[in-house]
Short mmCIF file of C-alpha atoms in Angstrom, two decimals:
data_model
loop_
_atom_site.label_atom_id
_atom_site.label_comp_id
_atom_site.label_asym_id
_atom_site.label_seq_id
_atom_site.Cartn_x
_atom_site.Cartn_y
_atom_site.Cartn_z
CA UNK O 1 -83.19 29.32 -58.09
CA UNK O 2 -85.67 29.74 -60.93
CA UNK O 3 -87.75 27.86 -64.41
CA UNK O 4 -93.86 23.91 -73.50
CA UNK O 5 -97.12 24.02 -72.70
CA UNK O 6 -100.45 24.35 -74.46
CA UNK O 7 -103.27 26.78 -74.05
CA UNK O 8 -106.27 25.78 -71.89
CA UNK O 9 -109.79 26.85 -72.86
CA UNK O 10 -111.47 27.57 -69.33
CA UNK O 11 -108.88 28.47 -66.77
CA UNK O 12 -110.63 28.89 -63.93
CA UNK O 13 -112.29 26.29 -62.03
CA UNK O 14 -116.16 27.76 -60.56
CA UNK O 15 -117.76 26.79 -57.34
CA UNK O 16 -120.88 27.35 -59.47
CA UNK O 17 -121.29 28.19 -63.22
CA UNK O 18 -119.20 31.08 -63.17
CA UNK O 19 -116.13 30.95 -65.13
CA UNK O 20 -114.97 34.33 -64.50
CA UNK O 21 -115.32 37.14 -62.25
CA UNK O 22 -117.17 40.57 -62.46
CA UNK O 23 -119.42 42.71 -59.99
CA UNK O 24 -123.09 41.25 -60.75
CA UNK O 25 -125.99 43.95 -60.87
CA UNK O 26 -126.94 43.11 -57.12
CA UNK O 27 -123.67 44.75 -56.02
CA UNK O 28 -121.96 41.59 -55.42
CA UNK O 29 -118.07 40.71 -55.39
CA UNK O 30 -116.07 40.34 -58.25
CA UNK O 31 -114.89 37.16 -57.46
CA UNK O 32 -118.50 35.37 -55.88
CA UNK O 33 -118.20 31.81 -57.39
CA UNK O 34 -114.86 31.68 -58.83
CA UNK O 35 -112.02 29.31 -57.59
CA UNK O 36 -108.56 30.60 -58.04
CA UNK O 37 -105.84 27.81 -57.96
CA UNK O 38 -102.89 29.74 -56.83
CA UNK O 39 -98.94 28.08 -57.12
CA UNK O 40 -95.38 28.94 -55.90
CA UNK O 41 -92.13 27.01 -56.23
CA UNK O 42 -90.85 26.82 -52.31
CA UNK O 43 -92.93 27.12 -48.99
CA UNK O 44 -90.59 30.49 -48.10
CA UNK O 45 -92.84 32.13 -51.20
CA UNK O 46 -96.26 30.97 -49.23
CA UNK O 47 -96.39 34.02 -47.26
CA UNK O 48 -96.77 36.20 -50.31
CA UNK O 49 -99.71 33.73 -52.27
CA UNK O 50 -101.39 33.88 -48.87
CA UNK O 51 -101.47 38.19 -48.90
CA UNK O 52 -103.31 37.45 -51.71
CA UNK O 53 -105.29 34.71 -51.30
CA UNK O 54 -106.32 37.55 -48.46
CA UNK O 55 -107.18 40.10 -50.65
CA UNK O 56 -109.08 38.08 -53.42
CA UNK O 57 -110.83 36.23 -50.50
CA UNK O 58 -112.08 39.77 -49.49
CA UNK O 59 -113.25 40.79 -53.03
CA UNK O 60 -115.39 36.97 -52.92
CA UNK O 61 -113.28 34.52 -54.36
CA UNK O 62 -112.59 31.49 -53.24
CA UNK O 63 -108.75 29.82 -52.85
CA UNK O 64 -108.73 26.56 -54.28
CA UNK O 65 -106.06 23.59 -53.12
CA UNK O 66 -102.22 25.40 -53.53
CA UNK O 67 -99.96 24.00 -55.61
CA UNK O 68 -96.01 23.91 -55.26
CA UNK O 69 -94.56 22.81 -58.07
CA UNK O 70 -90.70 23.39 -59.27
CA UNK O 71 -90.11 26.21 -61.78
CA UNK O 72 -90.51 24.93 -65.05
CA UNK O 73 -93.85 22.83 -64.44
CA UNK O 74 -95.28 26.08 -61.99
CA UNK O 75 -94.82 27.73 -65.48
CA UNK O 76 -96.11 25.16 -67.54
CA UNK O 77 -98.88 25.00 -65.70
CA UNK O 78 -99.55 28.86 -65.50
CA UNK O 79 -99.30 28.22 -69.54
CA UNK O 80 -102.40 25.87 -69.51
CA UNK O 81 -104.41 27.36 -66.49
CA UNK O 82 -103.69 24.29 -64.23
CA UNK O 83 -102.40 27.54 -62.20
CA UNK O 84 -104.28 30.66 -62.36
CA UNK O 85 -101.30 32.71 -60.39
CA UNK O 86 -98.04 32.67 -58.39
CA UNK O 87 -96.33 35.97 -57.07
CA UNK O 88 -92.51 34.55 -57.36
CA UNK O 89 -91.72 34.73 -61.18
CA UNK O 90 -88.68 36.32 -60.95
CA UNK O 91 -87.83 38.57 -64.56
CA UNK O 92 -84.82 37.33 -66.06
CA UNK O 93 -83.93 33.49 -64.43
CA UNK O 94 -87.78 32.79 -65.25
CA UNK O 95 -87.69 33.68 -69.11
CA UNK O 96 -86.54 30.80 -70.36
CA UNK O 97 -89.82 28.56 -68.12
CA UNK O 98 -92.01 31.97 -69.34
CA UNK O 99 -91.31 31.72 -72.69
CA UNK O 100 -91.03 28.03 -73.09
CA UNK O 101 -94.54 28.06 -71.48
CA UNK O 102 -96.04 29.84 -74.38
CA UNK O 103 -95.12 33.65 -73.16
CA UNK O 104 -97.06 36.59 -73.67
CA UNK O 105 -99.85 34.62 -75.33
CA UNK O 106 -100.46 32.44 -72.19
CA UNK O 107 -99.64 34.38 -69.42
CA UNK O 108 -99.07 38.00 -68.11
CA UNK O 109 -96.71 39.74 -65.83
CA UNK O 110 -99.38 41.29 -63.86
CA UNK O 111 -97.14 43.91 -61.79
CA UNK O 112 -93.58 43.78 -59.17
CA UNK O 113 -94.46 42.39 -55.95
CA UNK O 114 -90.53 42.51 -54.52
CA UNK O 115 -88.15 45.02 -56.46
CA UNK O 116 -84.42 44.72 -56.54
CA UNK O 117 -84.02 41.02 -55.70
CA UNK O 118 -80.19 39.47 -55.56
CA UNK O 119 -78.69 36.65 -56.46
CA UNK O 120 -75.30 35.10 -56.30
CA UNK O 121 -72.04 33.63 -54.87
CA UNK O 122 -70.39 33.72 -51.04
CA UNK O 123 -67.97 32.54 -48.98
CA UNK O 124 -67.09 32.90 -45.12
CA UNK O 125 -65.34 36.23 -44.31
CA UNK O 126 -62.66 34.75 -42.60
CA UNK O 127 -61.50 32.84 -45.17
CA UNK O 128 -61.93 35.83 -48.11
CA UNK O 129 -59.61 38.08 -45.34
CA UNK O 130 -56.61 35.23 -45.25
CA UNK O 131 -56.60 35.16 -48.72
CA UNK O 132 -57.70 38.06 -50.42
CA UNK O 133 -60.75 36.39 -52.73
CA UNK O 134 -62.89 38.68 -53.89
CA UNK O 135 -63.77 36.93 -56.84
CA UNK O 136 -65.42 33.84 -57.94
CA UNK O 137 -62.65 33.81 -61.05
CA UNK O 138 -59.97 33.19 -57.91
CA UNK O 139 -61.06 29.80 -57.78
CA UNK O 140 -60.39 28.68 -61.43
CA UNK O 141 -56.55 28.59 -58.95
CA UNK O 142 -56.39 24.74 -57.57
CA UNK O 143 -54.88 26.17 -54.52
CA UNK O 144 -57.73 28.25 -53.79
CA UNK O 145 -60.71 25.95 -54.79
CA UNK O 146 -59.16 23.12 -52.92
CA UNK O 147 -59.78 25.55 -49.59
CA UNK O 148 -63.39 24.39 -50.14
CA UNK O 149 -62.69 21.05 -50.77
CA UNK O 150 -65.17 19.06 -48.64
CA UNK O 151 -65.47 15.76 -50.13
CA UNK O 152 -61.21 15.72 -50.80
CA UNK O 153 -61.99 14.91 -54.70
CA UNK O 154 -59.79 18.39 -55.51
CA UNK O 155 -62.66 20.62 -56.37
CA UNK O 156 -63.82 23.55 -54.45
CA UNK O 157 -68.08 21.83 -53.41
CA UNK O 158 -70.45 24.65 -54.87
CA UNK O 159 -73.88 24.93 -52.66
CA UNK O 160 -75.90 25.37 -55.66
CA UNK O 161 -79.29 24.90 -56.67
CA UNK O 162 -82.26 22.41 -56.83
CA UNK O 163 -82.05 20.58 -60.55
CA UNK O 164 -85.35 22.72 -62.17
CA UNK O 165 -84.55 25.90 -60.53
CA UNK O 166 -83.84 28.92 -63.17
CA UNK O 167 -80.71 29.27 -60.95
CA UNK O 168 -79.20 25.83 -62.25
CA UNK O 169 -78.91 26.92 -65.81
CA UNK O 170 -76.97 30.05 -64.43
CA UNK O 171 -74.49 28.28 -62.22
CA UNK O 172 -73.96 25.54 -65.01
CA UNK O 173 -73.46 28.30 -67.60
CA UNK O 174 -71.31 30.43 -65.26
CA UNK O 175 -69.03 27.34 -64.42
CA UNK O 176 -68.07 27.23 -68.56
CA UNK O 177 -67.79 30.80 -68.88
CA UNK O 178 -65.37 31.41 -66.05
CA UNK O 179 -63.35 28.56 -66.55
CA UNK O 180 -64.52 26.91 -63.57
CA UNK O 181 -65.46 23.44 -64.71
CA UNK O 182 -62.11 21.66 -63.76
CA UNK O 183 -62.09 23.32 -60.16
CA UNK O 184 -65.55 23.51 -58.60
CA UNK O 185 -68.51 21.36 -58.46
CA UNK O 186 -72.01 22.30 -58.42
CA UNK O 187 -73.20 20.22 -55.68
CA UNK O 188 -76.99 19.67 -55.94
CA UNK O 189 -79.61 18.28 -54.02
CA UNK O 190 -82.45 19.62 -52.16
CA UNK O 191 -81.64 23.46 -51.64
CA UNK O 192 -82.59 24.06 -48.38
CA UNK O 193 -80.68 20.53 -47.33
CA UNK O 194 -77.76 21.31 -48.85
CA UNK O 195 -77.61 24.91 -46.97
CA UNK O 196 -78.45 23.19 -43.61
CA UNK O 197 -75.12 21.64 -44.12
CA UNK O 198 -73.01 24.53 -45.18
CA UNK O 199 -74.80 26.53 -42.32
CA UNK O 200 -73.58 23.73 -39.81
CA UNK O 201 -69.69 24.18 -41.22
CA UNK O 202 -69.53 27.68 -41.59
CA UNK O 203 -70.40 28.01 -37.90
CA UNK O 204 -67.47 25.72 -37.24
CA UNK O 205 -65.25 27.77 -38.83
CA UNK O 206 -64.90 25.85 -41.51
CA UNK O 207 -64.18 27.31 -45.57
CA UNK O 208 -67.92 27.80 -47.27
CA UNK O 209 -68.94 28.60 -50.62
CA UNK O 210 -72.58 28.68 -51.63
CA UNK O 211 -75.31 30.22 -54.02
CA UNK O 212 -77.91 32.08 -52.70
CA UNK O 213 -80.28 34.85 -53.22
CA UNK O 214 -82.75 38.01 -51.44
CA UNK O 215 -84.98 38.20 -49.71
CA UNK O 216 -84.49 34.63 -47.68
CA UNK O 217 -83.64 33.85 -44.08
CA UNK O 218 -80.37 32.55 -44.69
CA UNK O 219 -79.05 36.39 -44.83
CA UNK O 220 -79.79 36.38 -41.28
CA UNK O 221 -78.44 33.80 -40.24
CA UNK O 222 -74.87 34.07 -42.48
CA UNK O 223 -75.21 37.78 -42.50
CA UNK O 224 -72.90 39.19 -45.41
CA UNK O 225 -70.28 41.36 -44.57
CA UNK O 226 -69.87 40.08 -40.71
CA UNK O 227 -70.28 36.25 -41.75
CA UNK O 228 -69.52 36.26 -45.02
CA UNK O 229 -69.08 38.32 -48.33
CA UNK O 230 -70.74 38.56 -51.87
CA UNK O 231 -68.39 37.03 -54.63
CA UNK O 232 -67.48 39.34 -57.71
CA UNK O 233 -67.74 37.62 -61.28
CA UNK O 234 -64.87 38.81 -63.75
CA UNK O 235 -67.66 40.17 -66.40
CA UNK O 236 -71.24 39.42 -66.81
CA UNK O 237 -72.36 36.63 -69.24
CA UNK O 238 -75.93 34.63 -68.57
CA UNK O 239 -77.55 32.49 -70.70
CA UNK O 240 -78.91 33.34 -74.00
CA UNK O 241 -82.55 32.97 -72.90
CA UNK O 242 -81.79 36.11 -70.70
CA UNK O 243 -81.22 38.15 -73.90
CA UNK O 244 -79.41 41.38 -73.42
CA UNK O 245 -77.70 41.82 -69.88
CA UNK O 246 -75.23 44.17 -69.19
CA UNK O 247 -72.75 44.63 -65.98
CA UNK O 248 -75.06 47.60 -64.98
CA UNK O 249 -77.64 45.42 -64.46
CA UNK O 250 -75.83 42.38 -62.24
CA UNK O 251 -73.88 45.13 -60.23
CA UNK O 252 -75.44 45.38 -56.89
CA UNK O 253 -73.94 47.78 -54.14
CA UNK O 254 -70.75 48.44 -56.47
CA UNK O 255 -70.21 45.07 -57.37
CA UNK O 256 -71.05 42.63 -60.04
CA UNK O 257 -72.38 39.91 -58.58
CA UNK O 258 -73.16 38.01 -62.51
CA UNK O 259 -76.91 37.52 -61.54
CA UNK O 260 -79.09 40.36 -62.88
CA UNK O 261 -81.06 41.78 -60.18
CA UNK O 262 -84.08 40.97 -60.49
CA UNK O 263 -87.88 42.75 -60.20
CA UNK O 264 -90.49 39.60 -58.99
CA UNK O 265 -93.62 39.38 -60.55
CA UNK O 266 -97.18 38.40 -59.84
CA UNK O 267 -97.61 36.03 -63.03
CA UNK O 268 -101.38 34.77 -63.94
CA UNK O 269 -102.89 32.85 -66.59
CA UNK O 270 -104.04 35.40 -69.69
CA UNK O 271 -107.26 33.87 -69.49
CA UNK O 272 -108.13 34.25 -65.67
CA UNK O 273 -106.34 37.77 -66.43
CA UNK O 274 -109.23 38.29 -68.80
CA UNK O 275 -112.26 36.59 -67.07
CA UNK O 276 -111.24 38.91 -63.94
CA UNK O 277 -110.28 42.45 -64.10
CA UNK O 278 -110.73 43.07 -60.48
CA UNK O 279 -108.46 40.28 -59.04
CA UNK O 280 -105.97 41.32 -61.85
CA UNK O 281 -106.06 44.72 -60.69
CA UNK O 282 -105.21 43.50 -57.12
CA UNK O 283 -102.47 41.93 -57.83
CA UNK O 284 -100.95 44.54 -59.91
CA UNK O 285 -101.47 46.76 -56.79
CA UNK O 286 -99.72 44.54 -54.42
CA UNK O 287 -96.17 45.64 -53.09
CA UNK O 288 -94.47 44.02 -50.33
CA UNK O 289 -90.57 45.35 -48.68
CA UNK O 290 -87.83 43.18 -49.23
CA UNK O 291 -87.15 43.10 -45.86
CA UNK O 292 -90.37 42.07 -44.75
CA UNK O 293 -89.96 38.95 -46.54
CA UNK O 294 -86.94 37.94 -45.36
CA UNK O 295 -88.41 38.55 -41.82
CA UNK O 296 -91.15 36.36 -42.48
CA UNK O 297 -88.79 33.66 -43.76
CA UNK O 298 -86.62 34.16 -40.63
CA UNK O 299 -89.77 32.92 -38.49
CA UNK O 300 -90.21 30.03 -40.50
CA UNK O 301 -86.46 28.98 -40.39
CA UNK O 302 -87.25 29.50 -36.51
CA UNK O 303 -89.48 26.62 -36.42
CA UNK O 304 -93.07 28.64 -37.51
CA UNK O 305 -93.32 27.14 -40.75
CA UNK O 306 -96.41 25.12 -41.12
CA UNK O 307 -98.83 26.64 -43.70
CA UNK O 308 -101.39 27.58 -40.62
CA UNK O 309 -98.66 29.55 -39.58
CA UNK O 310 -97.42 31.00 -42.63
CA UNK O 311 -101.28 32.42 -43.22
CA UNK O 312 -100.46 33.66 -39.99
CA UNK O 313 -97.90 35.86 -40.81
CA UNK O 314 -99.83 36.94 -43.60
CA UNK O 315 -102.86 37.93 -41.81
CA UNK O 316 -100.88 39.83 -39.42
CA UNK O 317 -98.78 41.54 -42.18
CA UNK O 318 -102.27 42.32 -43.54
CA UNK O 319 -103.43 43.58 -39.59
CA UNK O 320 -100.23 45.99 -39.93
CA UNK O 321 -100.57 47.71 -43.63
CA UNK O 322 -104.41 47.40 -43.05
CA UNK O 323 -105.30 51.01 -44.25
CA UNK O 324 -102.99 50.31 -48.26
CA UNK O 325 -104.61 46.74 -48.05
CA UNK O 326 -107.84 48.05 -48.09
CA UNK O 327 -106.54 50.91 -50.20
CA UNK O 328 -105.70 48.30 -53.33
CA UNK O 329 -108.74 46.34 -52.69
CA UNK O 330 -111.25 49.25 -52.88
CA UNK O 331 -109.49 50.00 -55.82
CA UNK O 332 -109.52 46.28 -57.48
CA UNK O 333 -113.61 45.92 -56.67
CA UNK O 334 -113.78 49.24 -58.72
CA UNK O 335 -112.66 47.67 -61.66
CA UNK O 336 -115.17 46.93 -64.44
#
């Protein structure tokens, strides 16, 4: 997927002269007067920004204009308070943009949003049941890899990942440490262009092979185990940026899939985590299913997937956990 800077004095832009939030001795919001520039890295993370935008619009903040930026400048700019928060920085494929970024010192992991996120390889069923590949290492065979041939240059074409995503430096490092350079080809491009394509030839019954990762629409649509099937990698080795990994922690569902899975943040600036206690504490309260993600993303793949309707889906997410939305912002406007 996904991913240095310098520090920022103020990082919060004001809608007056407030440069950081806090309950005034009237009784008033947290948040009256402040501006919060939120970012994310594709629209299908939207729907998450906008259940908080929700909640820090509630406690009297006010969202600013949303950037989406790729991985490494969303994190640059979370360094420098260009970007106050995003609620996609995924744990291990983000460290390298995190710490690049200026790390601890600039920013903060402010709590999980989406636990036990996956990432990795797959191919079409039918073609894993005809001949037995299980395993990405399979295709360092010519025979094999040439079954997903689809520009006839002898190399097996690799739906990978947007150049800037965290998820480029683990296919590129992957393709070296399996052996895999001389028989596969990391075809990149535009993600979601590139999987339109695949999409289009696995329903014609044609070979596939692709990257991909939870939660995101495309498992319903190539559902694994019916459509196709998670790759195994032979043992786990990620980039050094990733520091210690072990196969416990890339093994998902009894197999090692060589992507650690991952816990997703809510990642803010350390000075707007400062300035406002109560919109910190918010977002550290804010937990959202897997699955209701990738349902979300499945409406947007369905043709709902303008940003009016995206706030849409958040406000009726909202409308549905209304009693624990209220719950975490009661407890946020607490905060001192």
């Amino acid at each position: 997927m996904l991913l240095a800077a310098g520090m920022a004095g103020c990082q919060t832009s004001e809608t007056d002269t407030n440069t950081s939030g806090g309950t005034d001795a009237t009784g008033g919001l947290p948040g009256t007067g402040v501006s919060v520039t939120p970012g994310y890295i594709v629209l299908e993370e939207r729907f998450q920004t906008e259940i908080v935008n929700i909640g820090l619009e509630k406690m009297g903040y006010t969202i600013g204009d949303q950037k989406e930026l790729e991985a490494g400048p969303l994190h640059i700019e979370l360094g420098n308070g260009d970007v106050d928060f995003a609620t996609a920085h995924w744990e291990n494929i983000h460290r390298e943009f995190f710490e690049a970024s200026g790390g601890d010192e600039a920013m903060e992991r402010v709590g999980i949003i989406i636990e036990n996120a996956l990432q990795g390889y797959l191919i079409d069923k039918a073609t894993a049941d005809e001949y037995n590949i299980t395993n990405i290492e399979q295709l360092t065979d010519p025979t094999i890899a040439a079954l997903f041939d689809t520009d006839r240059d002898g190399k097996a074409n690799l739906t990978g990942c947007t150049t800037g995503w965290g998820c480029e430096l683990v296919i590129e490092h992957h393709l070296d440490a399996y052996g895999l350079r001389d028989t596969v080809q990391h075809d990149q491009g535009k993600y979601f262009a590139l999987i339109a394509d695949t999409i289009t030839r696995a329903k014609q019954d044609e070979p596939v092979l692709y990257y991909t990762w939870t939660p995101l629409w495309l498992g319903g649509v190539l559902v694994p185990d019916q459509d196709v099937v998670w790759l195994e990698v032979p043992f786990t080795d990620l980039p050094e940026a990733q520091g210690e990994v072990s196969e416990a922690d890339t093994t998902a569902n009894g197999k090692n899939l060589g992507f650690a899975v991952e816990q997703i943040y809510v990642i803010a600036n350390q000075n707007f985590v400062d300035n406002n206690p109560a919109a910190t504490k918010f977002m550290s309260l804010v937990q959202l299913p897997i699955n209701d993600i990738s349902a979300q993303n499945q409406l947007m793949q369905e043709g709902e997937d303008s940003v009016e309707d995206i706030r849409a889906h958040a406000e009726d997410w909202v409308a549905k956990n209304q009693v624990t939305f209220d719950d975490w912002v009661k407890q946020a406007i607490a905060v001192q």
